[in-house]
C-alpha positions as MATLAB code, in Angstrom:
seq = 'MSGVMTWMYRGGRVVLRRRRREPVRLVKVPVAQRPPILRRHLALAPGARPHSPVDRHAPLADFARVAPGIPVFRIVAAESPAR';
ca = [
       0.933   -3.206   -6.260;
       2.939   -0.205   -4.744;
       4.509    2.718   -6.332;
       3.867    4.448   -9.754;
       2.335    2.192  -12.313;
       1.610    2.974  -15.920;
      -0.718    1.213  -18.216;
      -1.874    1.149  -21.803;
      -5.500    0.143  -22.661;
      -5.819   -2.343  -25.648;
      -9.315   -3.281  -25.754;
      -9.546   -4.780  -22.235;
      -5.908   -6.032  -22.517;
      -3.641   -3.920  -20.492;
       0.317   -3.926  -19.740;
       1.191   -2.908  -16.385;
       4.880   -1.523  -16.083;
       7.077   -1.417  -12.977;
      10.419   -2.919  -13.379;
       8.802   -5.393  -15.842;
       6.038   -5.764  -18.199;
       2.826   -7.611  -16.788;
       0.120   -8.296  -19.286;
      -3.406   -8.326  -17.505;
      -6.850   -7.902  -18.512;
      -9.447   -5.239  -17.282;
     -12.933   -6.508  -16.498;
     -15.681   -3.935  -15.999;
     -17.195   -4.108  -12.367;
     -21.011   -3.929  -12.580;
     -22.387   -0.745  -11.049;
     -24.129   -2.505   -8.263;
     -20.506   -3.359   -6.875;
     -18.965    0.012   -7.281;
     -19.952    2.267   -4.563;
     -17.805    0.536   -1.859;
     -14.927    0.399   -4.243;
     -15.061    4.038   -5.017;
     -15.441    5.093   -1.437;
     -12.255    3.021   -0.639;
     -10.434    4.612   -3.586;
     -11.102    8.163   -2.399;
      -9.695    6.890    1.199;
      -6.537    5.824   -0.225;
      -5.991    7.960   -2.980;
      -5.866   11.826   -1.889;
      -5.305   12.949   -5.260;
      -8.338   11.633   -6.790;
     -10.522   13.359   -4.299;
     -10.826   16.715   -6.247;
     -12.084   14.952   -9.443;
     -15.020   13.025   -7.250;
     -18.382   14.193   -7.325;
     -18.800   12.843   -3.717;
     -16.968   13.450   -0.488;
     -15.095   10.674    0.512;
     -17.019   10.506    3.888;
     -20.504   10.496    1.991;
     -22.877    7.290    2.909;
     -22.708    4.549    0.312;
     -25.973    5.778   -1.340;
     -24.157    8.901   -2.622;
     -21.730    6.762   -4.147;
     -24.528    4.507   -5.649;
     -26.141    7.717   -7.218;
     -22.734    8.526   -8.941;
     -21.541    4.872  -10.036;
     -23.277    4.695  -13.227;
     -20.831    7.427  -14.501;
     -17.586    6.256  -13.081;
     -15.984    3.121  -14.846;
     -14.372    0.842  -12.329;
     -12.326   -2.061  -13.550;
     -10.933   -5.187  -11.977;
      -7.611   -6.006  -12.480;
      -6.992  -10.065  -13.434;
      -4.041  -11.803  -14.550;
      -4.080  -12.456  -18.527;
      -4.415  -15.743  -19.879;
      -1.318  -17.168  -21.021;
      -1.032  -17.898  -24.832;
      -1.733  -21.511  -25.788;
       1.469  -23.487  -27.161;
];
């Protein structure tokens, strides 16, 4: 996905909007899997850096220390309704 996207949270169900609506689900990423994701996010999103308690060049151990306090979600396709 590229460009600006907006989302609305609905109990794990989300609708991404960019030219069209795309229903998806947010699945919480376990804390142990978050450190590399958080570091990569800071590398790709300069606007997020002022809001992070860790420098983007910090070792993974530093990201592991703050990971429990930073929610991370995986975006997965919503299941289509049964007909």
